[in-house]
mmCIF file of C-alpha atoms in Angstrom:
data_model
loop_
_atom_site.group_PDB
_atom_site.id
_atom_site.type_symbol
_atom_site.label_atom_id
_atom_site.label_comp_id
_atom_site.label_asym_id
_atom_site.label_seq_id
_atom_site.Cartn_x
_atom_site.Cartn_y
_atom_site.Cartn_z
ATOM 1 C CA UNK A 109 13.193 -7.986 -24.876
ATOM 2 C CA UNK A 110 12.173 -6.435 -21.557
ATOM 3 C CA UNK A 111 10.135 -3.276 -22.019
ATOM 4 C CA UNK A 112 8.320 -0.653 -19.932
ATOM 5 C CA UNK A 113 5.742 1.810 -21.283
ATOM 6 C CA UNK A 114 4.271 4.558 -19.129
ATOM 7 C CA UNK A 115 1.138 6.563 -19.837
ATOM 8 C CA UNK A 116 0.186 9.299 -20.034
ATOM 9 C CA UNK A 117 3.415 11.204 -20.782
ATOM 10 C CA UNK A 118 2.071 14.192 -18.868
ATOM 11 C CA UNK A 119 -0.926 14.808 -16.625
ATOM 12 C CA UNK A 120 -2.337 18.017 -15.189
ATOM 13 C CA UNK A 121 -4.791 17.743 -12.296
ATOM 14 C CA UNK A 122 -6.513 20.152 -9.978
ATOM 15 C CA UNK A 123 -5.635 19.865 -6.311
ATOM 16 C CA UNK A 124 -7.838 17.120 -4.825
ATOM 17 C CA UNK A 125 -8.601 15.506 -8.189
ATOM 18 C CA UNK A 126 -7.676 11.810 -7.919
ATOM 19 C CA UNK A 127 -6.233 9.880 -10.863
ATOM 20 C CA UNK A 128 -3.995 6.964 -11.875
ATOM 21 C CA UNK A 129 -0.745 6.574 -13.767
ATOM 22 C CA UNK A 130 -0.183 3.447 -15.854
ATOM 23 C CA UNK A 131 2.915 1.294 -16.337
ATOM 24 C CA UNK A 132 2.668 -1.557 -18.852
ATOM 25 C CA UNK A 133 5.530 -4.016 -18.903
ATOM 26 C CA UNK A 134 6.939 -7.007 -20.715
ATOM 27 C CA UNK A 135 9.605 -8.908 -18.854
ATOM 28 C CA UNK A 136 11.033 -12.393 -18.637
ATOM 29 C CA UNK A 137 10.408 -13.586 -15.082
ATOM 30 C CA UNK A 138 9.487 -10.498 -13.050
ATOM 31 C CA UNK A 139 11.778 -10.076 -10.037
ATOM 32 C CA UNK A 140 10.426 -6.663 -9.079
ATOM 33 C CA UNK A 141 8.504 -3.634 -10.348
ATOM 34 C CA UNK A 142 9.629 -0.294 -8.932
ATOM 35 C CA UNK A 143 8.096 3.146 -8.688
ATOM 36 C CA UNK A 144 10.257 6.248 -8.230
ATOM 37 C CA UNK A 145 9.528 9.943 -7.884
ATOM 38 C CA UNK A 146 11.902 12.431 -9.518
ATOM 39 C CA UNK A 147 11.929 16.179 -8.923
ATOM 40 C CA UNK A 148 13.551 18.485 -11.511
ATOM 41 C CA UNK A 149 17.359 18.418 -11.355
ATOM 42 C CA UNK A 150 17.438 15.661 -8.728
ATOM 43 C CA UNK A 151 17.940 11.916 -8.618
ATOM 44 C CA UNK A 152 14.959 9.538 -8.469
ATOM 45 C CA UNK A 153 13.593 8.806 -5.022
ATOM 46 C CA UNK A 154 12.421 5.248 -4.308
ATOM 47 C CA UNK A 155 8.698 4.833 -3.580
ATOM 48 C CA UNK A 156 7.629 1.185 -3.872
ATOM 49 C CA UNK A 157 8.657 -2.307 -4.918
ATOM 50 C CA UNK A 158 6.018 -4.824 -6.018
ATOM 51 C CA UNK A 159 6.915 -8.463 -6.590
ATOM 52 C CA UNK A 160 3.802 -10.389 -7.563
ATOM 53 C CA UNK A 161 0.392 -9.872 -9.171
ATOM 54 C CA UNK A 162 -2.237 -8.765 -6.695
ATOM 55 C CA UNK A 163 0.225 -7.000 -4.445
ATOM 56 C CA UNK A 164 -0.556 -3.447 -3.286
ATOM 57 C CA UNK A 165 1.492 -0.887 -1.357
ATOM 58 C CA UNK A 166 0.547 2.504 0.043
ATOM 59 C CA UNK A 167 2.373 5.622 1.163
ATOM 60 C CA UNK A 168 0.429 8.730 2.117
ATOM 61 C CA UNK A 169 -1.660 9.711 -0.945
ATOM 62 C CA UNK A 170 -0.047 7.104 -3.215
ATOM 63 C CA UNK A 171 -1.054 3.484 -3.781
ATOM 64 C CA UNK A 172 0.678 1.124 -6.195
ATOM 65 C CA UNK A 173 -0.960 -2.014 -7.579
ATOM 66 C CA UNK A 174 0.339 -4.807 -9.800
ATOM 67 C CA UNK A 175 -1.149 -7.241 -12.318
ATOM 68 C CA UNK A 176 0.644 -9.662 -14.623
ATOM 69 C CA UNK A 177 0.863 -7.017 -17.366
ATOM 70 C CA UNK A 178 0.720 -3.610 -15.728
ATOM 71 C CA UNK A 179 1.006 -1.527 -12.621
ATOM 72 C CA UNK A 180 -0.983 1.510 -11.554
ATOM 73 C CA UNK A 181 0.072 4.345 -9.309
ATOM 74 C CA UNK A 182 -3.114 5.775 -7.818
ATOM 75 C CA UNK A 183 -2.960 9.312 -6.457
ATOM 76 C CA UNK A 184 -5.776 10.231 -4.071
ATOM 77 C CA UNK A 185 -6.629 13.885 -3.404
ATOM 78 C CA UNK A 186 -3.242 15.127 -4.650
ATOM 79 C CA UNK A 187 -1.563 18.309 -3.431
ATOM 80 C CA UNK A 188 0.735 20.662 -5.385
ATOM 81 C CA UNK A 189 3.760 19.098 -3.658
ATOM 82 C CA UNK A 190 2.954 15.806 -5.407
ATOM 83 C CA UNK A 191 4.007 17.426 -8.686
ATOM 84 C CA UNK A 192 6.977 15.476 -10.072
ATOM 85 C CA UNK A 193 7.929 12.919 -12.689
ATOM 86 C CA UNK A 194 6.998 9.372 -11.696
ATOM 87 C CA UNK A 195 9.190 6.597 -13.066
ATOM 88 C CA UNK A 196 8.330 2.916 -13.362
ATOM 89 C CA UNK A 197 11.015 0.230 -13.745
ATOM 90 C CA UNK A 198 11.171 -3.556 -13.904
ATOM 91 C CA UNK A 199 13.785 -6.205 -13.206
ATOM 92 C CA UNK A 200 13.585 -9.599 -14.851
ATOM 93 C CA UNK A 201 15.488 -12.802 -14.381
ATOM 94 C CA UNK A 202 17.610 -12.341 -17.494
ATOM 95 C CA UNK A 203 20.352 -10.214 -15.907
ATOM 96 C CA UNK A 204 21.130 -7.614 -13.260
ATOM 97 C CA UNK A 205 19.660 -4.677 -15.152
ATOM 98 C CA UNK A 206 16.592 -2.611 -14.267
ATOM 99 C CA UNK A 207 14.677 -1.239 -17.262
ATOM 100 C CA UNK A 208 13.050 2.171 -16.843
ATOM 101 C CA UNK A 209 10.047 3.685 -18.554
ATOM 102 C CA UNK A 210 10.177 7.277 -19.796
ATOM 103 C CA UNK A 211 8.079 8.534 -16.922
ATOM 104 C CA UNK A 212 4.863 10.492 -16.398
ATOM 105 C CA UNK A 213 5.166 14.212 -15.623
ATOM 106 C CA UNK A 214 2.489 15.051 -13.077
ATOM 107 C CA UNK A 215 1.477 18.649 -12.382
ATOM 108 C CA UNK A 216 -1.008 19.427 -9.616
ATOM 109 C CA UNK A 217 -2.599 22.866 -9.879
ATOM 110 C CA UNK A 218 -3.526 24.680 -6.628
ATOM 111 C CA UNK B 140 23.335 9.104 7.035
ATOM 112 C CA UNK B 141 24.132 6.536 4.375
ATOM 113 C CA UNK B 142 23.768 7.506 0.761
ATOM 114 C CA UNK B 143 25.329 8.178 -2.613
ATOM 115 C CA UNK B 144 27.302 11.340 -3.315
ATOM 116 C CA UNK B 145 27.843 12.562 -6.856
ATOM 117 C CA UNK B 146 30.178 15.407 -7.696
ATOM 118 C CA UNK B 147 30.312 17.907 -9.134
ATOM 119 C CA UNK B 148 26.669 18.940 -9.464
ATOM 120 C CA UNK B 149 27.436 20.903 -12.652
ATOM 121 C CA UNK B 150 30.312 20.252 -15.074
ATOM 122 C CA UNK B 151 31.320 22.003 -18.258
ATOM 123 C CA UNK B 152 33.435 20.277 -20.886
ATOM 124 C CA UNK B 153 35.258 21.750 -23.817
ATOM 125 C CA UNK B 154 35.381 19.948 -27.127
ATOM 126 C CA UNK B 155 38.028 17.210 -27.109
ATOM 127 C CA UNK B 156 38.341 17.052 -23.335
ATOM 128 C CA UNK B 157 37.947 14.028 -21.089
ATOM 129 C CA UNK B 158 36.063 14.640 -17.856
ATOM 130 C CA UNK B 159 35.468 12.387 -14.848
ATOM 131 C CA UNK B 160 32.298 12.273 -12.779
ATOM 132 C CA UNK B 161 32.623 11.082 -9.207
ATOM 133 C CA UNK B 162 30.272 8.639 -7.435
ATOM 134 C CA UNK B 163 30.841 7.543 -3.837
ATOM 135 C CA UNK B 164 28.525 5.436 -1.628
ATOM 136 C CA UNK B 165 28.657 4.518 2.049
ATOM 137 C CA UNK B 166 25.794 2.017 1.932
ATOM 138 C CA UNK B 167 28.091 -1.027 1.691
ATOM 139 C CA UNK B 168 26.351 -1.921 -1.585
ATOM 140 C CA UNK B 169 28.100 -4.297 -3.954
ATOM 141 C CA UNK B 170 26.450 -3.226 -7.219
ATOM 142 C CA UNK B 171 26.779 0.233 -8.752
ATOM 143 C CA UNK B 172 25.380 1.732 -11.965
ATOM 144 C CA UNK B 173 25.710 4.756 -14.238
ATOM 145 C CA UNK B 174 22.721 6.080 -16.159
ATOM 146 C CA UNK B 175 22.320 8.915 -18.602
ATOM 147 C CA UNK B 176 19.047 10.867 -18.688
ATOM 148 C CA UNK B 177 17.974 12.981 -21.658
ATOM 149 C CA UNK B 178 14.640 14.808 -21.997
ATOM 150 C CA UNK B 179 11.947 12.473 -23.311
ATOM 151 C CA UNK B 180 14.231 9.417 -23.368
ATOM 152 C CA UNK B 181 14.175 8.102 -19.843
ATOM 153 C CA UNK B 182 17.178 6.544 -18.123
ATOM 154 C CA UNK B 183 19.679 4.647 -20.258
ATOM 155 C CA UNK B 184 22.309 2.360 -18.741
ATOM 156 C CA UNK B 185 25.949 3.223 -19.499
ATOM 157 C CA UNK B 186 27.989 0.823 -17.320
ATOM 158 C CA UNK B 187 27.413 -1.278 -14.231
ATOM 159 C CA UNK B 188 29.555 -3.138 -11.734
ATOM 160 C CA UNK B 189 28.465 -5.980 -9.490
ATOM 161 C CA UNK B 190 31.754 -6.378 -7.649
ATOM 162 C CA UNK B 191 35.095 -4.648 -7.163
ATOM 163 C CA UNK B 192 37.475 -4.850 -10.152
ATOM 164 C CA UNK B 193 34.686 -5.987 -12.491
ATOM 165 C CA UNK B 194 32.241 -4.049 -14.668
ATOM 166 C CA UNK B 195 30.024 -4.564 -17.732
ATOM 167 C CA UNK B 196 28.886 -2.373 -20.583
ATOM 168 C CA UNK B 197 25.307 -1.220 -20.600
ATOM 169 C CA UNK B 198 23.232 -0.143 -23.566
ATOM 170 C CA UNK B 199 25.162 3.045 -24.454
ATOM 171 C CA UNK B 200 28.780 2.468 -23.319
ATOM 172 C CA UNK B 201 30.525 3.935 -26.382
ATOM 173 C CA UNK B 202 32.579 7.017 -25.483
ATOM 174 C CA UNK B 203 32.547 6.269 -21.755
ATOM 175 C CA UNK B 204 34.879 4.404 -19.394
ATOM 176 C CA UNK B 205 34.677 3.345 -15.745
ATOM 177 C CA UNK B 206 36.778 1.797 -12.992
ATOM 178 C CA UNK B 207 35.869 -0.018 -9.765
ATOM 179 C CA UNK B 208 38.990 -0.174 -7.609
ATOM 180 C CA UNK B 209 37.096 0.270 -4.350
ATOM 181 C CA UNK B 210 33.661 -0.923 -3.261
ATOM 182 C CA UNK B 211 32.653 2.617 -2.357
ATOM 183 C CA UNK B 212 33.663 4.326 -5.592
ATOM 184 C CA UNK B 213 32.583 4.038 -9.250
ATOM 185 C CA UNK B 214 33.877 7.015 -11.288
ATOM 186 C CA UNK B 215 32.697 7.605 -14.863
ATOM 187 C CA UNK B 216 34.952 9.195 -17.475
ATOM 188 C CA UNK B 217 33.304 10.863 -20.455
ATOM 189 C CA UNK B 218 35.893 10.735 -23.215
ATOM 190 C CA UNK B 219 36.309 12.916 -26.298
ATOM 191 C CA UNK B 220 34.907 9.976 -28.295
ATOM 192 C CA UNK B 221 31.441 10.660 -26.853
ATOM 193 C CA UNK B 222 30.001 12.963 -29.498
ATOM 194 C CA UNK B 223 26.934 14.165 -27.620
ATOM 195 C CA UNK B 224 27.786 14.192 -23.921
ATOM 196 C CA UNK B 225 25.447 16.948 -22.766
ATOM 197 C CA UNK B 226 23.032 15.198 -20.383
ATOM 198 C CA UNK B 227 22.102 14.537 -16.760
ATOM 199 C CA UNK B 228 24.174 11.646 -15.327
ATOM 200 C CA UNK B 229 22.896 9.535 -12.466
ATOM 201 C CA UNK B 230 24.795 7.040 -10.320
ATOM 202 C CA UNK B 231 22.947 4.329 -8.396
ATOM 203 C CA UNK B 232 23.727 1.414 -6.114
ATOM 204 C CA UNK B 233 21.938 -1.730 -5.001
ATOM 205 C CA UNK B 234 22.357 -4.017 -2.019
ATOM 206 C CA UNK B 235 22.194 -7.791 -2.090
ATOM 207 C CA UNK B 236 19.339 -10.009 -1.039
ATOM 208 C CA UNK B 237 15.778 -10.657 -2.153
ATOM 209 C CA UNK B 238 14.483 -7.414 -0.676
ATOM 210 C CA UNK B 239 17.168 -5.243 -2.243
ATOM 211 C CA UNK B 240 16.298 -5.221 -5.907
ATOM 212 C CA UNK B 241 15.618 -1.489 -5.954
ATOM 213 C CA UNK B 242 18.242 1.184 -6.532
ATOM 214 C CA UNK B 243 19.381 4.114 -4.422
ATOM 215 C CA UNK B 244 20.261 7.091 -6.609
ATOM 216 C CA UNK B 245 22.620 9.998 -6.203
ATOM 217 C CA UNK B 246 21.563 13.577 -6.876
ATOM 218 C CA UNK B 247 23.093 13.655 -10.356
ATOM 219 C CA UNK B 248 25.683 15.593 -12.350
ATOM 220 C CA UNK B 249 24.626 17.847 -15.209
ATOM 221 C CA UNK B 250 27.291 17.877 -17.919
ATOM 222 C CA UNK B 251 27.296 20.566 -20.591
ATOM 223 C CA UNK B 252 29.622 20.866 -23.592
ATOM 224 C CA UNK B 253 30.783 24.447 -24.189
#
């Protein structure tokens, strides 16, 4: 069964303190790993898609990396506006569904 | 601008009532999805549709129904058979092609039973 586990559940950082969020996955034939940002009371906002091990993508202070078993979302010198819940999801070759993890709640203190 | 519109933003349901949540997209996407989000549980798939006039049950379809009469629209009805409907409901769509495996989400509807 396809599965996504995100850690930690919650993370509090000082402004400028870099860190990483983890997404471990089990999937039959990875067809894409996705990172989303979700603000309270809003729908998830697409950040990145990674397709194969070794791939990396960057956007402002965020960088996503992928191995055969996990993905990391690295946050460099975060600002308070980076506070949100970050969701990881995977799509396998079994069907059309995308499986989501429970997310990591990130809080950046000024 | 293309996107997904969900309405209403907030919805209150009395016991025993059916309510319908609207989802409209102008992205020309074939596939559409309904998710339910509860605190600490992540997103759970209710129903999805890959083409007009066809849809499949997701992981938690009991107490819900959908229709897909138009490509642009995928309404979700929460029936009185759904015993715990209070949640945040998210609609999403996906385009075709190798580079379109990600979803575009709407802004959500928060449903509360009163």
